[in-house]
PDB file of C-alpha atoms and ligand atoms in Angstrom:
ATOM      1  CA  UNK A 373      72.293  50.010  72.478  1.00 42.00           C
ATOM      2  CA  UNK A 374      70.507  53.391  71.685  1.00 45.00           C
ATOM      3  CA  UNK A 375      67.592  53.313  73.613  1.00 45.00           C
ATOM      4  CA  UNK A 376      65.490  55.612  71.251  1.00 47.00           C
ATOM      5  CA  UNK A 377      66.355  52.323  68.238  1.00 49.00           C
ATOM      6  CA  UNK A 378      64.155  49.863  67.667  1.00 44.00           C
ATOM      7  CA  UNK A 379      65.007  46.006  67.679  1.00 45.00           C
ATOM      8  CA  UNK A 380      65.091  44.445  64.015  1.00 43.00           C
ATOM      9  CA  UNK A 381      63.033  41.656  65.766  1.00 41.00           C
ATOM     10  CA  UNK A 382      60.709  44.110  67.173  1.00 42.00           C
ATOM     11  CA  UNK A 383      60.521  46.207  63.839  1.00 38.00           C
ATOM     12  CA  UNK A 384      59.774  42.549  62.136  1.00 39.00           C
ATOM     13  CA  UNK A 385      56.824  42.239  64.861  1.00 36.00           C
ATOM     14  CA  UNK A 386      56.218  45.493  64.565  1.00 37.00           C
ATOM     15  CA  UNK A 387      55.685  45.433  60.821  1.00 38.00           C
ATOM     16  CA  UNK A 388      53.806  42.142  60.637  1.00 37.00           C
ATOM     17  CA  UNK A 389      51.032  43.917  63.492  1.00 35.00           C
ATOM     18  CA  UNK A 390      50.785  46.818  61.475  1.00 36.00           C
ATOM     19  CA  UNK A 391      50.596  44.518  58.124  1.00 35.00           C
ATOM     20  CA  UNK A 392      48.279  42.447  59.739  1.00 36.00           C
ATOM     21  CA  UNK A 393      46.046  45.647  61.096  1.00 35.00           C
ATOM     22  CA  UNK A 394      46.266  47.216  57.989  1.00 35.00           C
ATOM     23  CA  UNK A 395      44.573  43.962  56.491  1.00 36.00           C
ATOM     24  CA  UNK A 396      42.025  43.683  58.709  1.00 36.00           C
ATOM     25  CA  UNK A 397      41.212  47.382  58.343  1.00 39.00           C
ATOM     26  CA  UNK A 398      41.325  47.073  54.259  1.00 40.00           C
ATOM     27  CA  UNK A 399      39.418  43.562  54.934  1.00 39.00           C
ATOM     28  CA  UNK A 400      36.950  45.523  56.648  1.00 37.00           C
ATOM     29  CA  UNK A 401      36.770  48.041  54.661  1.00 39.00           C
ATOM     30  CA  UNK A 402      36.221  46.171  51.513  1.00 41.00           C
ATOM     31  CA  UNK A 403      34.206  43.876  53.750  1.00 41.00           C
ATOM     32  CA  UNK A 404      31.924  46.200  55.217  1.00 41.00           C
ATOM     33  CA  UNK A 405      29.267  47.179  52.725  1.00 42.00           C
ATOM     34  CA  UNK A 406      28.856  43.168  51.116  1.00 45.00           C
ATOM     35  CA  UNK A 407      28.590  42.260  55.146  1.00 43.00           C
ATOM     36  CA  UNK A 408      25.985  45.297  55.955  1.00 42.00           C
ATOM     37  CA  UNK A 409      24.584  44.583  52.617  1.00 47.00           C
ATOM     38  CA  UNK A 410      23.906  40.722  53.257  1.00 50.00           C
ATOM     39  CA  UNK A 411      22.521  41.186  56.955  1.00 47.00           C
ATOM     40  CA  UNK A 412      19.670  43.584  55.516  1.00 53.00           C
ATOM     41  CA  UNK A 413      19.398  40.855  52.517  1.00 81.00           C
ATOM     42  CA  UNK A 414      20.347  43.314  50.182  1.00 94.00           C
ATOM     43  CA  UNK A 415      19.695  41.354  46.299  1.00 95.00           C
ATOM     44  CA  UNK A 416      19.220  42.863  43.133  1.00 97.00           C
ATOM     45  CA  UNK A 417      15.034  43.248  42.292  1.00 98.00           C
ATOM     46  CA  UNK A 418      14.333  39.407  40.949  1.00 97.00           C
ATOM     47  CA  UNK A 419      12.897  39.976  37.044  1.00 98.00           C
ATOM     48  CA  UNK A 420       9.400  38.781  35.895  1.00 97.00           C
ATOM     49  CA  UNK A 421       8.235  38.138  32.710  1.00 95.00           C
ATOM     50  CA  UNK A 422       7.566  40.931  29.918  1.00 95.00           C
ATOM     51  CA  UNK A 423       4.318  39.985  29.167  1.00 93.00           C
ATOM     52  CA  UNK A 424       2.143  40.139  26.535  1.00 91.00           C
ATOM     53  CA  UNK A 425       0.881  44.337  27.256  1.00 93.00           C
ATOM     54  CA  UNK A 426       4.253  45.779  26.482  1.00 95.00           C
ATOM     55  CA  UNK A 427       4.386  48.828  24.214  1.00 94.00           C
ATOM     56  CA  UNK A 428       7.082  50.711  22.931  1.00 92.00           C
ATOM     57  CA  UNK A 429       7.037  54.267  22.752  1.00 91.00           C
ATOM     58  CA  UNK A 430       5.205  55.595  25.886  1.00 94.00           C
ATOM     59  CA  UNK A 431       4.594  59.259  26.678  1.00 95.00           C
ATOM     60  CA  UNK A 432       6.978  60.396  29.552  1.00 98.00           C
ATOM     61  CA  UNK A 433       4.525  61.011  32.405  1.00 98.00           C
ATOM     62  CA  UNK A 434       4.624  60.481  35.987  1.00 98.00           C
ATOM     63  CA  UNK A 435       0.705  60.589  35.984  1.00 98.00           C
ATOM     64  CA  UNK A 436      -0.752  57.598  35.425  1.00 98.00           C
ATOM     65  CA  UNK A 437      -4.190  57.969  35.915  1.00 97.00           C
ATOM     66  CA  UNK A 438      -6.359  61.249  35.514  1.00 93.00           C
ATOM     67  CA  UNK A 439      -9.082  61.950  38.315  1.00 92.00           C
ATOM     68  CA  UNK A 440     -11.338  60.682  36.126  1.00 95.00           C
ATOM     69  CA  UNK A 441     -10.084  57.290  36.113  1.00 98.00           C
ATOM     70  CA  UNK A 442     -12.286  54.207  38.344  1.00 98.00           C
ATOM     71  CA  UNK A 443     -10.609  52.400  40.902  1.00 97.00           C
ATOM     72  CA  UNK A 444      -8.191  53.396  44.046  1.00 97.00           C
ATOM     73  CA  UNK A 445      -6.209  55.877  43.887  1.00 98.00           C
ATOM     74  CA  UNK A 446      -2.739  54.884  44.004  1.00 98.00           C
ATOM     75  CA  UNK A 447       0.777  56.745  44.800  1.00 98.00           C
ATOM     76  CA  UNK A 448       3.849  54.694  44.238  1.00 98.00           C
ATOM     77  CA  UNK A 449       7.246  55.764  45.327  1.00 98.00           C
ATOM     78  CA  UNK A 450      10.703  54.620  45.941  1.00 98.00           C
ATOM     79  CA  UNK A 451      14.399  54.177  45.073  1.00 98.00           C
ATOM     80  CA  UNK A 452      16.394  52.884  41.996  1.00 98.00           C
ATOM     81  CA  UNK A 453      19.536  51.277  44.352  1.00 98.00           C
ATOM     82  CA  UNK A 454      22.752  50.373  42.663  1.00 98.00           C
ATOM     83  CA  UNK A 455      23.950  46.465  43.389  1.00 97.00           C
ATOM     84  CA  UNK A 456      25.047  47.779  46.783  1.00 96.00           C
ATOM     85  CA  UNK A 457      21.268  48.693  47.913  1.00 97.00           C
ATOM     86  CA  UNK A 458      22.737  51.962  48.884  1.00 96.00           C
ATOM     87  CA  UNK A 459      24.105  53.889  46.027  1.00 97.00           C
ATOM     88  CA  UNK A 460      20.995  55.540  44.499  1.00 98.00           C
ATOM     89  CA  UNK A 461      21.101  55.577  40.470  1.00 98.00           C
ATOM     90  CA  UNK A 462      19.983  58.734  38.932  1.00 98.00           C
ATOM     91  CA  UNK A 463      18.571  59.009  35.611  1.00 98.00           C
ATOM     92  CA  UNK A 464      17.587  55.610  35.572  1.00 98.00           C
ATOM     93  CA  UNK A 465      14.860  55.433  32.987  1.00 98.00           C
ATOM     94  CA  UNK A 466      11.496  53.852  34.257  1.00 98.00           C
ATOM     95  CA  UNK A 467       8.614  52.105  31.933  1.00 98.00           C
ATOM     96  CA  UNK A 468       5.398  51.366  33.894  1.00 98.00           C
ATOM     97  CA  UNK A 469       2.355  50.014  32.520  1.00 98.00           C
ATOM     98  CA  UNK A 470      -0.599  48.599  33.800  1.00 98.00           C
ATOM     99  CA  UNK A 471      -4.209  47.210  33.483  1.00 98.00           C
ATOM    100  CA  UNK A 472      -7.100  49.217  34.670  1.00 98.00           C
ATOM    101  CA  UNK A 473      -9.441  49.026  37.545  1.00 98.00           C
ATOM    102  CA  UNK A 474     -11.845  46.060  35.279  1.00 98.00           C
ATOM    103  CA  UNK A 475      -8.244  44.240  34.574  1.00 97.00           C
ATOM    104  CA  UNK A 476      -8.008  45.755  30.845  1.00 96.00           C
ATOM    105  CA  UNK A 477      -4.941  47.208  29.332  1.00 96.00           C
ATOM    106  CA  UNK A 478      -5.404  50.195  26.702  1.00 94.00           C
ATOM    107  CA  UNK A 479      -4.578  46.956  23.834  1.00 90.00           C
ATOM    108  CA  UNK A 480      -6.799  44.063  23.510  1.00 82.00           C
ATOM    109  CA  UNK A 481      -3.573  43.410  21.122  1.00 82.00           C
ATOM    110  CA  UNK A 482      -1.636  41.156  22.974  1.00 81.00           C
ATOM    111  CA  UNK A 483       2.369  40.790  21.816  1.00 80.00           C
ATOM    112  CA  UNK A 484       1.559  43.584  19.744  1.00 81.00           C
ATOM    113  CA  UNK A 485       4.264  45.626  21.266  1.00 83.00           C
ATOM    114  CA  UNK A 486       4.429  48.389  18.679  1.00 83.00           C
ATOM    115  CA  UNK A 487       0.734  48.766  18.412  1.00 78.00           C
ATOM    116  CA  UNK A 488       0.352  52.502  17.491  1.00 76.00           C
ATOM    117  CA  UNK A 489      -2.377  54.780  19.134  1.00 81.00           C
ATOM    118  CA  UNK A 490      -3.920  56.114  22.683  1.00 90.00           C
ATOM    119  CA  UNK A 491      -1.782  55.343  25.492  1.00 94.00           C
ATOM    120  CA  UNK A 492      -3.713  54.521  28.679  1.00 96.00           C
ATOM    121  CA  UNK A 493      -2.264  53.932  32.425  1.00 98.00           C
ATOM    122  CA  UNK A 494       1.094  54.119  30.619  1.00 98.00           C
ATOM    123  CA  UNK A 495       3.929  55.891  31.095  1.00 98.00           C
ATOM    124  CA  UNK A 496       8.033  56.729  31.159  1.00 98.00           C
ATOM    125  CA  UNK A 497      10.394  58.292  33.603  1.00 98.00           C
ATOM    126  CA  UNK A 498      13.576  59.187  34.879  1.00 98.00           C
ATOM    127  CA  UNK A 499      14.809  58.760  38.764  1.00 98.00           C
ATOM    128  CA  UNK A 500      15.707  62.224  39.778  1.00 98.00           C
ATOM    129  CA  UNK A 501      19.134  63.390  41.415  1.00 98.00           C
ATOM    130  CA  UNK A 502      18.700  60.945  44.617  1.00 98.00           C
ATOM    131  CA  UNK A 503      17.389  57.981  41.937  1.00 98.00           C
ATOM    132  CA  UNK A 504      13.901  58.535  43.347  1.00 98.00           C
ATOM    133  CA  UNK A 505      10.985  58.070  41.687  1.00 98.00           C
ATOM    134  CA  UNK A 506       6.861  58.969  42.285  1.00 98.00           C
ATOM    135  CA  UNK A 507       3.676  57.444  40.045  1.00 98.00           C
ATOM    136  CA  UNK A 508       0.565  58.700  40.581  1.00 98.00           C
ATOM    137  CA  UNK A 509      -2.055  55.949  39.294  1.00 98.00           C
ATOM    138  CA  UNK A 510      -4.927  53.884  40.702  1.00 98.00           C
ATOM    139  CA  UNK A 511      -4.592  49.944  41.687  1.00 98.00           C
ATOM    140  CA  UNK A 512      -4.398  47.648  39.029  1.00 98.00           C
ATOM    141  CA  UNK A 513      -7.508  44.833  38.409  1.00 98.00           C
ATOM    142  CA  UNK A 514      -6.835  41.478  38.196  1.00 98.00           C
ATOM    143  CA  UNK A 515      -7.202  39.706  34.865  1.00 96.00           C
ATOM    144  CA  UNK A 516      -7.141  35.638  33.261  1.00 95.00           C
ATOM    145  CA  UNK A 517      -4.240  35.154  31.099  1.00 93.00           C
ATOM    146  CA  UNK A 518      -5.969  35.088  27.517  1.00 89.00           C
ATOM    147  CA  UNK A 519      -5.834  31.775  25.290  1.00 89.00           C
ATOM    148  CA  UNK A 520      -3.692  30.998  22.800  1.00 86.00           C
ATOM    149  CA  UNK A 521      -0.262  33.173  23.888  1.00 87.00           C
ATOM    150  CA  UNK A 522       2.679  31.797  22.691  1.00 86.00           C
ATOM    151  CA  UNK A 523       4.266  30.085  24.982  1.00 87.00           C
ATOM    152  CA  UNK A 524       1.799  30.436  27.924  1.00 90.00           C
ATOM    153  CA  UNK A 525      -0.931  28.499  26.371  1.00 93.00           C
ATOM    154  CA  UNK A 526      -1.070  26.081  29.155  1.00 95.00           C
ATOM    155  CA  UNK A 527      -1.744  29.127  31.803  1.00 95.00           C
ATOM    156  CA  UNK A 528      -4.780  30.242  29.699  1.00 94.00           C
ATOM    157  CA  UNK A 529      -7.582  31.043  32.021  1.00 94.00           C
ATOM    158  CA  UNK A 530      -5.580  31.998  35.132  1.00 96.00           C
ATOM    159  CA  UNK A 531      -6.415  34.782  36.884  1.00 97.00           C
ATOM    160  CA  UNK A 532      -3.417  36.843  37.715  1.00 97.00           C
ATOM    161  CA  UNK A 533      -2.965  38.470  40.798  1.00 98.00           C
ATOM    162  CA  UNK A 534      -2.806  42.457  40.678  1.00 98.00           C
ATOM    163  CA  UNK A 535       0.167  44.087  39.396  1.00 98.00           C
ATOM    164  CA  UNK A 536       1.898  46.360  37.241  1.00 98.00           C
ATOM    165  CA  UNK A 537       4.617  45.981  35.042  1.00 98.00           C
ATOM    166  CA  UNK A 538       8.094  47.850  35.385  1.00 98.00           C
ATOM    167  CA  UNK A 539      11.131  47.957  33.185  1.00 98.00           C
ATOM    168  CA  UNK A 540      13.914  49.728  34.460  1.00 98.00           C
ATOM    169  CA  UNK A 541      17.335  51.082  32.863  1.00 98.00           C
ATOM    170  CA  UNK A 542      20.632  52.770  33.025  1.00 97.00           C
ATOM    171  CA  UNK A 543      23.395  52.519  30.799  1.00 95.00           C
ATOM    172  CA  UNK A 544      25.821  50.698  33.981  1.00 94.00           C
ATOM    173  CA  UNK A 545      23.156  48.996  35.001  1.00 97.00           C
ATOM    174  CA  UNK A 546      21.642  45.369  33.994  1.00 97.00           C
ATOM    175  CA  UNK A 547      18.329  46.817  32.668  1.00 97.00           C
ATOM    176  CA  UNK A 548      15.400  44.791  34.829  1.00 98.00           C
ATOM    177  CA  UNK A 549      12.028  43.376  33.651  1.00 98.00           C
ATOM    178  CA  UNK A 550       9.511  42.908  37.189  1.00 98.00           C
ATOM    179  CA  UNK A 551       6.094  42.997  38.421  1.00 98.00           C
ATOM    180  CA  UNK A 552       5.069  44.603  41.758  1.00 98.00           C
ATOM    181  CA  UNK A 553       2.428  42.923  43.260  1.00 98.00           C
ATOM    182  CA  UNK A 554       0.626  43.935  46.412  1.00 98.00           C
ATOM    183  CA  UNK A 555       0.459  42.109  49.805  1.00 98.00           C
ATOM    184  CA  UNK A 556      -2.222  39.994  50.829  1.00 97.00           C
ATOM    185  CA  UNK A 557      -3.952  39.318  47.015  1.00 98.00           C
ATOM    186  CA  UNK A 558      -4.824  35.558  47.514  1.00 97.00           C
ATOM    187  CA  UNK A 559      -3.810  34.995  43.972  1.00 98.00           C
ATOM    188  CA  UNK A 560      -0.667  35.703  44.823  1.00 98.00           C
ATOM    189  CA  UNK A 561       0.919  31.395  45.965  1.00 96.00           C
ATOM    190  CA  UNK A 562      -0.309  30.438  43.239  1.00 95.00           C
ATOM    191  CA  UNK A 563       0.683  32.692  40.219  1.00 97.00           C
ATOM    192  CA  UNK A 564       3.866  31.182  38.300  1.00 95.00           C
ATOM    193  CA  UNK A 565       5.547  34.371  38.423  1.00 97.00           C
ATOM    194  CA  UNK A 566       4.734  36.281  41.870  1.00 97.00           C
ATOM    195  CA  UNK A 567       4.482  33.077  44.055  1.00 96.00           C
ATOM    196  CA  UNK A 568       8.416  32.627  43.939  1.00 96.00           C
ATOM    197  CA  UNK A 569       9.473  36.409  44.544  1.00 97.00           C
ATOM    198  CA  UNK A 570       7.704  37.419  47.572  1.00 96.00           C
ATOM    199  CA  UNK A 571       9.942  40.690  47.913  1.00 96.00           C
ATOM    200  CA  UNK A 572       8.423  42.421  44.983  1.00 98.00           C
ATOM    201  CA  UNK A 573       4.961  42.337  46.959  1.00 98.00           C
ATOM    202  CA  UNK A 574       4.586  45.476  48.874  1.00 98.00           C
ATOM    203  CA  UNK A 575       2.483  46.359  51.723  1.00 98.00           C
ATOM    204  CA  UNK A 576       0.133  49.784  50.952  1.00 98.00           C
ATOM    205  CA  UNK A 577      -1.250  51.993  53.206  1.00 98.00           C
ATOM    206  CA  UNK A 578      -3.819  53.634  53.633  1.00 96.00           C
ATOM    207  CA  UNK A 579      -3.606  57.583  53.942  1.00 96.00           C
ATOM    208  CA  UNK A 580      -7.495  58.891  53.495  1.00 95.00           C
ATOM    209  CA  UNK A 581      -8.663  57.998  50.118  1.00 92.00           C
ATOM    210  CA  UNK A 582      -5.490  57.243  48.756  1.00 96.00           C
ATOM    211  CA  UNK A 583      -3.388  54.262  48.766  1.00 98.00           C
ATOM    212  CA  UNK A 584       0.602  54.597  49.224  1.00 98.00           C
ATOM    213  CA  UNK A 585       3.220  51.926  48.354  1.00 98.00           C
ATOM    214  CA  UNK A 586       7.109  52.372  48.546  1.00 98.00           C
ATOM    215  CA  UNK A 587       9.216  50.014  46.331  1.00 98.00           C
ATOM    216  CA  UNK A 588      13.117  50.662  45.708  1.00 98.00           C
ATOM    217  CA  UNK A 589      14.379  48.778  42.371  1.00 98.00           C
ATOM    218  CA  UNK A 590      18.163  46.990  43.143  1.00 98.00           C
ATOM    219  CA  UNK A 591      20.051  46.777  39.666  1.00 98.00           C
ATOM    220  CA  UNK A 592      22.620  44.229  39.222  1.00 97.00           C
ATOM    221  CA  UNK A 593      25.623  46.115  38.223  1.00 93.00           C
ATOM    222  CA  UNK A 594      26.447  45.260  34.010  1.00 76.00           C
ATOM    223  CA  UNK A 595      30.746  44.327  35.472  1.00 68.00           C
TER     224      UNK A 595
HETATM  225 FE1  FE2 B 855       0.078  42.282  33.205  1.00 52.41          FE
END
């Protein structure tokens, strides 16, 4: 037999190794970023409620809050993530809105979501080339959930813990409704909406004067 030929039986063995390496390898390979992904929990941002304070047609600022404004100066930053946690999504467009220091929104209007007039602690923006974002604001007051809203009429009176509003979008994208709350607000356990989603309640630091929170939005891919 040539010694430089190959058995058929070895070829076959051969083959089936290789076969069977190659699928690992692919396995891994497709394997890999689901796997990394679940070890670091890696979920798409759980949604909240809309809420009665919506309103359409926001001026696109990343400036929240003038110098002028009471309360805590506030600087939020962070990531819009693809479903993978790790592909960043630029141009994703942001909506933030928010109550002021006292706990009042800019509309005393509530489900009036195309209420014309001053915008206050409002804004719109887009995630920039590495799907990063930055709002300047101040922290949000707490405020009781007014009577009589539709549907949340049995919640009337409840004060809600601090937070402020996000909707976020991109045309592959599912486009996400949340609230970010903040760490350590007692009112947190038992809110109907924040006590179940304890990931989007950040931790903020202090830095001087200023308080600094980092939050990076997961979207659930639309296929
Ligand atoms: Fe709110």
């Amino acid at each position: 037999m040539d010694k430089h030929r190959i058995p058929a039986a070895d070829l076959g063995i051969s083959r089936r190794l290789f076969l069977h390496g190659s699928a690992v390898m692919l396995g891994g390979g497709l394997l890999a970023r689901p796997l990394l992904a679940a070890t670091r929990g890696c979920q798409a941002t759980a949604g909240d409620i809309l809420g009665p304070y919506y309103r359409f047609g926001v001026p696109f600022q990343t400036r929240l809050a003038g110098p002028e404004e009471p309360g805590e100066r506030l600087i939020l930053t962070g990531t819009v993530y693809s479903s993978d946690c790790r592909s960043p999504v630029p141009g994703a467009l942001i909506e933030v809105w928010q109550a002021n220091s006292a706990g009042l929104y800019d509309t005393q209007k509530p489900g009036n979501f195309t209420d014309s007039g001053t915008f206050h602690l409002r804004g719109m923006l887009y995630t920039d080339e590495q799907g990063q974002y930055r709002i300047e604001t101040v922290m949000p007051g707490r405020y009781p959930i007014p009577p009589n809203l539709p549907g949340l009429e049995k919640y009337a009176g409840m004060t809600r813990p601090a937070h402020i509003h996000f909707r976020v979008m991109e045309s592959l994208h599912v486009p996400l409704t949340m609230q970010l709350y903040f760490k350590g607000d007692p009112f947190i356990a038992k809110d109907p909406w924040a006590g179940d989603k304890p990931a989007n309640a950040i931790a903020l630091e202090q830095d001087g004067k200023l308080r600094r929170g980092v939050f990076d939005f997961v979207l659930a891919r639309g296929f």
